[in-house]
CSV table of C-alpha atoms in Angstrom, one decimal:
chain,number,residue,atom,x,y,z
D,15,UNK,CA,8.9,7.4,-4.7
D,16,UNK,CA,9.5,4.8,-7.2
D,17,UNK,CA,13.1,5.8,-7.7
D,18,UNK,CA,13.8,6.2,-4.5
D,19,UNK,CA,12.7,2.6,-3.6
D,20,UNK,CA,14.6,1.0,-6.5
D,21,UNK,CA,18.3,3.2,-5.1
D,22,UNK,CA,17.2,1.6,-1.6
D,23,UNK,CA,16.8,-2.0,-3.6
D,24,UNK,CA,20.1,-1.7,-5.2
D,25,UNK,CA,21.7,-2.0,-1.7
D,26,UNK,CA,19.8,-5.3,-1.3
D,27,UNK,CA,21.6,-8.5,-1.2
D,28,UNK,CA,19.4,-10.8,1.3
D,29,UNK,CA,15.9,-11.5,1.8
D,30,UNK,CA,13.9,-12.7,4.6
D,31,UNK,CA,10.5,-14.4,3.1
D,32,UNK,CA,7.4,-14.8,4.5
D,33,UNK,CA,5.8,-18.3,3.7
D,34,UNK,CA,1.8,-18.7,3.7
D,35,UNK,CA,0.2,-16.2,0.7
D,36,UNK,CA,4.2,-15.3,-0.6
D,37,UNK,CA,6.3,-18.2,-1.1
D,38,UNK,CA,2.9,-20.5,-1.1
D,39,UNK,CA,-0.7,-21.2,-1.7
D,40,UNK,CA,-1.5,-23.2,1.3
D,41,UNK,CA,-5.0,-21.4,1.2
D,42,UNK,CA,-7.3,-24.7,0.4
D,43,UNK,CA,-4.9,-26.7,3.2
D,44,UNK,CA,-5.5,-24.3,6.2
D,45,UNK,CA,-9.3,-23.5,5.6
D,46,UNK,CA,-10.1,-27.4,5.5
D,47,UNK,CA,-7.9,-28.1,8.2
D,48,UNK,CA,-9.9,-25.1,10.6
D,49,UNK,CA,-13.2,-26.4,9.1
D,50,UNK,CA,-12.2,-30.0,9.8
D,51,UNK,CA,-11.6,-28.5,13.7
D,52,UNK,CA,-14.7,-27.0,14.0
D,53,UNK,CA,-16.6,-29.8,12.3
D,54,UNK,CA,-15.0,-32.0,14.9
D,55,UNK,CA,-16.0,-29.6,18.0
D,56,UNK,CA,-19.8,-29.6,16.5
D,57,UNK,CA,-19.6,-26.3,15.2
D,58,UNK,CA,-20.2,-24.8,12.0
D,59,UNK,CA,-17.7,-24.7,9.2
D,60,UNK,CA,-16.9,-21.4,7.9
D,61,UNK,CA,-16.4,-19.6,4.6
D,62,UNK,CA,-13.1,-19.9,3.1
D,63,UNK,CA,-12.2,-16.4,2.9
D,64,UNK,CA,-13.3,-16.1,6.1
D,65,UNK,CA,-10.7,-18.8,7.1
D,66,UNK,CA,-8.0,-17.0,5.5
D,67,UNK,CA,-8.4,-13.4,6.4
D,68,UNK,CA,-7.2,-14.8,9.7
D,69,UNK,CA,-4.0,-16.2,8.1
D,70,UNK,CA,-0.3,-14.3,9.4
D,71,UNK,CA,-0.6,-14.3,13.1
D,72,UNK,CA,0.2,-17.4,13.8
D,73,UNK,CA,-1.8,-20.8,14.4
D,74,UNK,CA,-2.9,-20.0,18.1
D,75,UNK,CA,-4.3,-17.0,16.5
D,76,UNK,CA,-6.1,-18.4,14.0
D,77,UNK,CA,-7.1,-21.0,16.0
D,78,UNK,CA,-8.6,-17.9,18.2
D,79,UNK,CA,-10.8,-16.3,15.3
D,80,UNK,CA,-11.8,-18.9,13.8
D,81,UNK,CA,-13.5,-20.1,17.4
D,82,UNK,CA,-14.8,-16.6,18.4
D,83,UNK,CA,-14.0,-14.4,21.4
D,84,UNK,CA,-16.5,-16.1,23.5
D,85,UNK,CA,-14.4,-19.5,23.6
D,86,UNK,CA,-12.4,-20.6,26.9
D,87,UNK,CA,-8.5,-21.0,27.0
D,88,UNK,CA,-9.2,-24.3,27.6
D,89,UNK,CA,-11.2,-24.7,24.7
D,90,UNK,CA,-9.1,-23.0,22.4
D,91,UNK,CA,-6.2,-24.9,23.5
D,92,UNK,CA,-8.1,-28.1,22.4
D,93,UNK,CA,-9.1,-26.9,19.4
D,94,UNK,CA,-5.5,-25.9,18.6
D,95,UNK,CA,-4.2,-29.5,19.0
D,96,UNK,CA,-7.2,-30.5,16.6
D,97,UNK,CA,-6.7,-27.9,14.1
D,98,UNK,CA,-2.3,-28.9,13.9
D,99,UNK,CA,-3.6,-32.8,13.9
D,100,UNK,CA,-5.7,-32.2,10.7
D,101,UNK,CA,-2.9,-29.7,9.0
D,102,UNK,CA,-0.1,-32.2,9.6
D,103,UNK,CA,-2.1,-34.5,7.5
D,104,UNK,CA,-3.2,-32.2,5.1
D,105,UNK,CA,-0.3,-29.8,4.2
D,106,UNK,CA,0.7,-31.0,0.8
D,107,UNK,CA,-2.7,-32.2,-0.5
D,108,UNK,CA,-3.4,-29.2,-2.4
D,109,UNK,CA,-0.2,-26.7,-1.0
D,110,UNK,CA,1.7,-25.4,-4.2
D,111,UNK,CA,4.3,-22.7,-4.6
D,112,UNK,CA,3.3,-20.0,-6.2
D,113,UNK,CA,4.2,-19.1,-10.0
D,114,UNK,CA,7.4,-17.6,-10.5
D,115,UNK,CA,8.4,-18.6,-7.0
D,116,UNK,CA,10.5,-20.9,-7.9
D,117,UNK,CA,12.2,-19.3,-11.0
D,118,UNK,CA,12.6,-16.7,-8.7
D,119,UNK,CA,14.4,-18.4,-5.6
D,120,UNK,CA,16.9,-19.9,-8.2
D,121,UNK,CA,17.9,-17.0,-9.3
D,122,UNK,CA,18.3,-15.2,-6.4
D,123,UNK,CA,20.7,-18.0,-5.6
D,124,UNK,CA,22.3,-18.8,-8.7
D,125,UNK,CA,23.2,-15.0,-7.6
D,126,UNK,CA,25.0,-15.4,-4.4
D,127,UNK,CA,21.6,-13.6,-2.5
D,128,UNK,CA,21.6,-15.8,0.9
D,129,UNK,CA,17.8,-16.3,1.9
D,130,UNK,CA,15.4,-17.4,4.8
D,131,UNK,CA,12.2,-18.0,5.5
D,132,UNK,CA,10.6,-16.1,9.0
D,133,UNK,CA,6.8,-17.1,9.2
D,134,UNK,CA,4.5,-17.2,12.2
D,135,UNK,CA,3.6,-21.0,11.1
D,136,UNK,CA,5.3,-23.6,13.5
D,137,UNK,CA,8.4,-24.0,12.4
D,138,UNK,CA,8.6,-27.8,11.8
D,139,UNK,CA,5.1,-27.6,9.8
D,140,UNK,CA,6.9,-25.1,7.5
D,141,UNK,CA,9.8,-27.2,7.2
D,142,UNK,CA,8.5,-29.8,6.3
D,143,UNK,CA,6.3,-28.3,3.6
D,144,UNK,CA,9.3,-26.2,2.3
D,145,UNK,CA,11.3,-29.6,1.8
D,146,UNK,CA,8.1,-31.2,0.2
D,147,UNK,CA,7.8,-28.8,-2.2
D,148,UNK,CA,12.1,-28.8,-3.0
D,149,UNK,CA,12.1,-25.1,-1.6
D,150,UNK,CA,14.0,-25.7,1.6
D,151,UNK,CA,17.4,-26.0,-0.3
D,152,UNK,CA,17.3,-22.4,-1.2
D,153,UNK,CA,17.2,-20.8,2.5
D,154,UNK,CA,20.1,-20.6,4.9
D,155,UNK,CA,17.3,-20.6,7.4
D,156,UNK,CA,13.9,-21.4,8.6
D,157,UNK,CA,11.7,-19.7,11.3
D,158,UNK,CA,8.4,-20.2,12.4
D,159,UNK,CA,6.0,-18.5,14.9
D,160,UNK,CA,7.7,-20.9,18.0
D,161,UNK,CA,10.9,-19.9,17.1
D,162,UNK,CA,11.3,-17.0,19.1
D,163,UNK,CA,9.8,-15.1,22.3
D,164,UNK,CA,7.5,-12.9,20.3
D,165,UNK,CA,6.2,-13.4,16.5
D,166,UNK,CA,6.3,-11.1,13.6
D,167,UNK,CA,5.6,-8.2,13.3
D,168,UNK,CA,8.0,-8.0,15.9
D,169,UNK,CA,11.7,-7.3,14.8
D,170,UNK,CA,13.5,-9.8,17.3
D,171,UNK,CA,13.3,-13.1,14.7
D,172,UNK,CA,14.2,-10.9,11.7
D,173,UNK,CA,17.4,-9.3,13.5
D,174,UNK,CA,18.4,-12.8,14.5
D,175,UNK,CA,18.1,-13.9,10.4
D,176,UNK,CA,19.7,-10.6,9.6
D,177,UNK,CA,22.6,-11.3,11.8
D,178,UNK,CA,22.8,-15.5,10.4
D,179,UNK,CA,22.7,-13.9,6.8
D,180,UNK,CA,25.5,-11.2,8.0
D,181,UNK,CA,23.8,-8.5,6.6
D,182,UNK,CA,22.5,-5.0,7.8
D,183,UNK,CA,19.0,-4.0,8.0
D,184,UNK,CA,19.9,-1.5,5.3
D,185,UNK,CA,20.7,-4.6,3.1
D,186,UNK,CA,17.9,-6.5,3.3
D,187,UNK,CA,14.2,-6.9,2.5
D,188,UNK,CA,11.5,-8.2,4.0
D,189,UNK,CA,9.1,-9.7,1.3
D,190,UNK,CA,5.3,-10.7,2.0
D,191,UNK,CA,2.0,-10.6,1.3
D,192,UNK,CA,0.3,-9.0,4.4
D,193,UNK,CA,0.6,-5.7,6.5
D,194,UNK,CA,2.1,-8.1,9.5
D,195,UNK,CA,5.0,-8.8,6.9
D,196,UNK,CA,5.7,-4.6,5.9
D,197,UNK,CA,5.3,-3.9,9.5
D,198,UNK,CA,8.1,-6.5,10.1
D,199,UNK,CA,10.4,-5.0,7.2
D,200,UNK,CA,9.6,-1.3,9.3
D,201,UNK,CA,10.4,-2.6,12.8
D,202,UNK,CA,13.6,-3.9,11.5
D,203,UNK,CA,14.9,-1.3,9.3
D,204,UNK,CA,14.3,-3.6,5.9
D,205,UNK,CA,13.1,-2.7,2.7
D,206,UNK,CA,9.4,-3.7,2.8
D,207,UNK,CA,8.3,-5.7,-0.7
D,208,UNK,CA,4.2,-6.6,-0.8
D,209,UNK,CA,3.4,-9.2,-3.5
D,210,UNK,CA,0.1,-8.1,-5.3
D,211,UNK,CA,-1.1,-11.8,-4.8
D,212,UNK,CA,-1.5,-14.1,-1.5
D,213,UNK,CA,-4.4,-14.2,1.0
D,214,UNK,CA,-3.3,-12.1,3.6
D,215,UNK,CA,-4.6,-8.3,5.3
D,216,UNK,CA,-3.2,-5.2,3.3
D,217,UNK,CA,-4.3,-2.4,2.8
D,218,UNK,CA,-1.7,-0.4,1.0
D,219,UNK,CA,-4.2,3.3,1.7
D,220,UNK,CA,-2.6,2.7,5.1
D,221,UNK,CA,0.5,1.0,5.0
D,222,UNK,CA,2.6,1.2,2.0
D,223,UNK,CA,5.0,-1.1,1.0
D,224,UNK,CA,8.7,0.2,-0.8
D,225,UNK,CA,8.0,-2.0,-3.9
D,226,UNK,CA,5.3,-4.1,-5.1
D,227,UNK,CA,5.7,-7.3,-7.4
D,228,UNK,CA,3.6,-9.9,-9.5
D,229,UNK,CA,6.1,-12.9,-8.7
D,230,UNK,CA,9.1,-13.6,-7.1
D,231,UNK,CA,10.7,-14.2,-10.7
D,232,UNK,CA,10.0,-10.4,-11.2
D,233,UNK,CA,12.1,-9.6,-8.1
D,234,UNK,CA,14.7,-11.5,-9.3
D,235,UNK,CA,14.7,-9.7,-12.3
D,236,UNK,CA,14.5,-6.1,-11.3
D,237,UNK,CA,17.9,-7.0,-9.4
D,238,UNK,CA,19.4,-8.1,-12.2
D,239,UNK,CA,18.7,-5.5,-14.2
D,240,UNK,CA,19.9,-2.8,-11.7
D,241,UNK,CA,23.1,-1.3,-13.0
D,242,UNK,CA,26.1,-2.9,-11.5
């Protein structure tokens, strides 16, 4: 299966990059910024890992679970503008990229491999982190969860990238850290690559990513050490 993976790799030359639990740790940030909500609405705050199981679908989402089923439109709407209020203000405090991400992205480039970024995050949010942290200069584009009609894991925002990046499915792969991500990579006819870190849902008993890698550094490597 391995070998198999690595001949479908070899055709690879663009990525599409999730951002939250891939690219990076903006763990701390988001469950202070949902605790700060709920602390402001009276409620109880709630376990970070908690907080962070919810992370990949998108703030409105999150916003969602982190409230409870029970909760009104209304409310959650609220809560939402709450919740984006205290992130905005706290998206750098503790937000780092993970190791080897860096390394990694340069390479990539310093190769000629044209990349973007397709999150569910809103898009300026991401942006704006991306930039803080000197990662936006790698990515030929940016995409958040307001970018398009429907979020990931939906293909329509990755075949717009795809078709930006002028690439086929074929030559591309999706990388992430959650089963929203390899579902996106499947629905769009990408290679699907899982980093073994992050915070978000997979279970790879049930869905199985084509590679898995420690570090974006490492997937810079294995492409170039692939025979040319």
């Amino acid at each position: 299966m391995l070998a198999m993976a690595m001949e479908k790799f070899a055709a690879v030359r663009a990525y599409i990059f999730d951002l939250d639990g891939t690219l990076i740790d903006s763990k701390i940030d988001i469950v202070n910024s949902v605790n700060a909500m709920l602390v402001d609405l009276g409620r109880e705050q709630l376990p970070m890992d908690l907080v962070a199981s919810y992370v990949g679908h998108g703030a409105p989402r999150l916003v969602a679970s982190a409230l409870g089923p029970e909760t009104s439109q209304d409310e959650t709407e609220k809560a939402l503008r709450i919740f984006l209020g205290h992130y905005e203000e706290r998206k750098l405090d503790c937000t780092r990229a993970y190791p080897g991400a860096v390394e990694g992205l340069a390479a990539l480039a310093g190769a000629g491999q044209p990349m973007a970024v397709l999150t569910n995050k809103p898009t300026k949010i991401s942006e704006e982190i991306l930039k803080g942290l000197d990662l936006s200069k790698y990515f030929r584009a940016i995409y958040g969860g307001d970018s398009f009609e429907t979020k990931k894991p939906d293909a329509a925002g990755a075949q717009v990238i795809l078709g930006e990046l002028g690439v086929e499915a074929a030559e591309a792969a999706m990388v992430g850290d959650s089963d929203v991500d390899i579902q996106t990579a499947r629905n769009a006819g990408m290679l699907a690559v899982a980093v073994k870190y992050g915070f978000g849902k997979h279970d790879a008993t049930t869905v199985t990513a084509d590679l898995y890698i420690d570090s974006i550094a490492e997937l810079a490597l294995l492409k170039s050490n692939l025979p040319s």
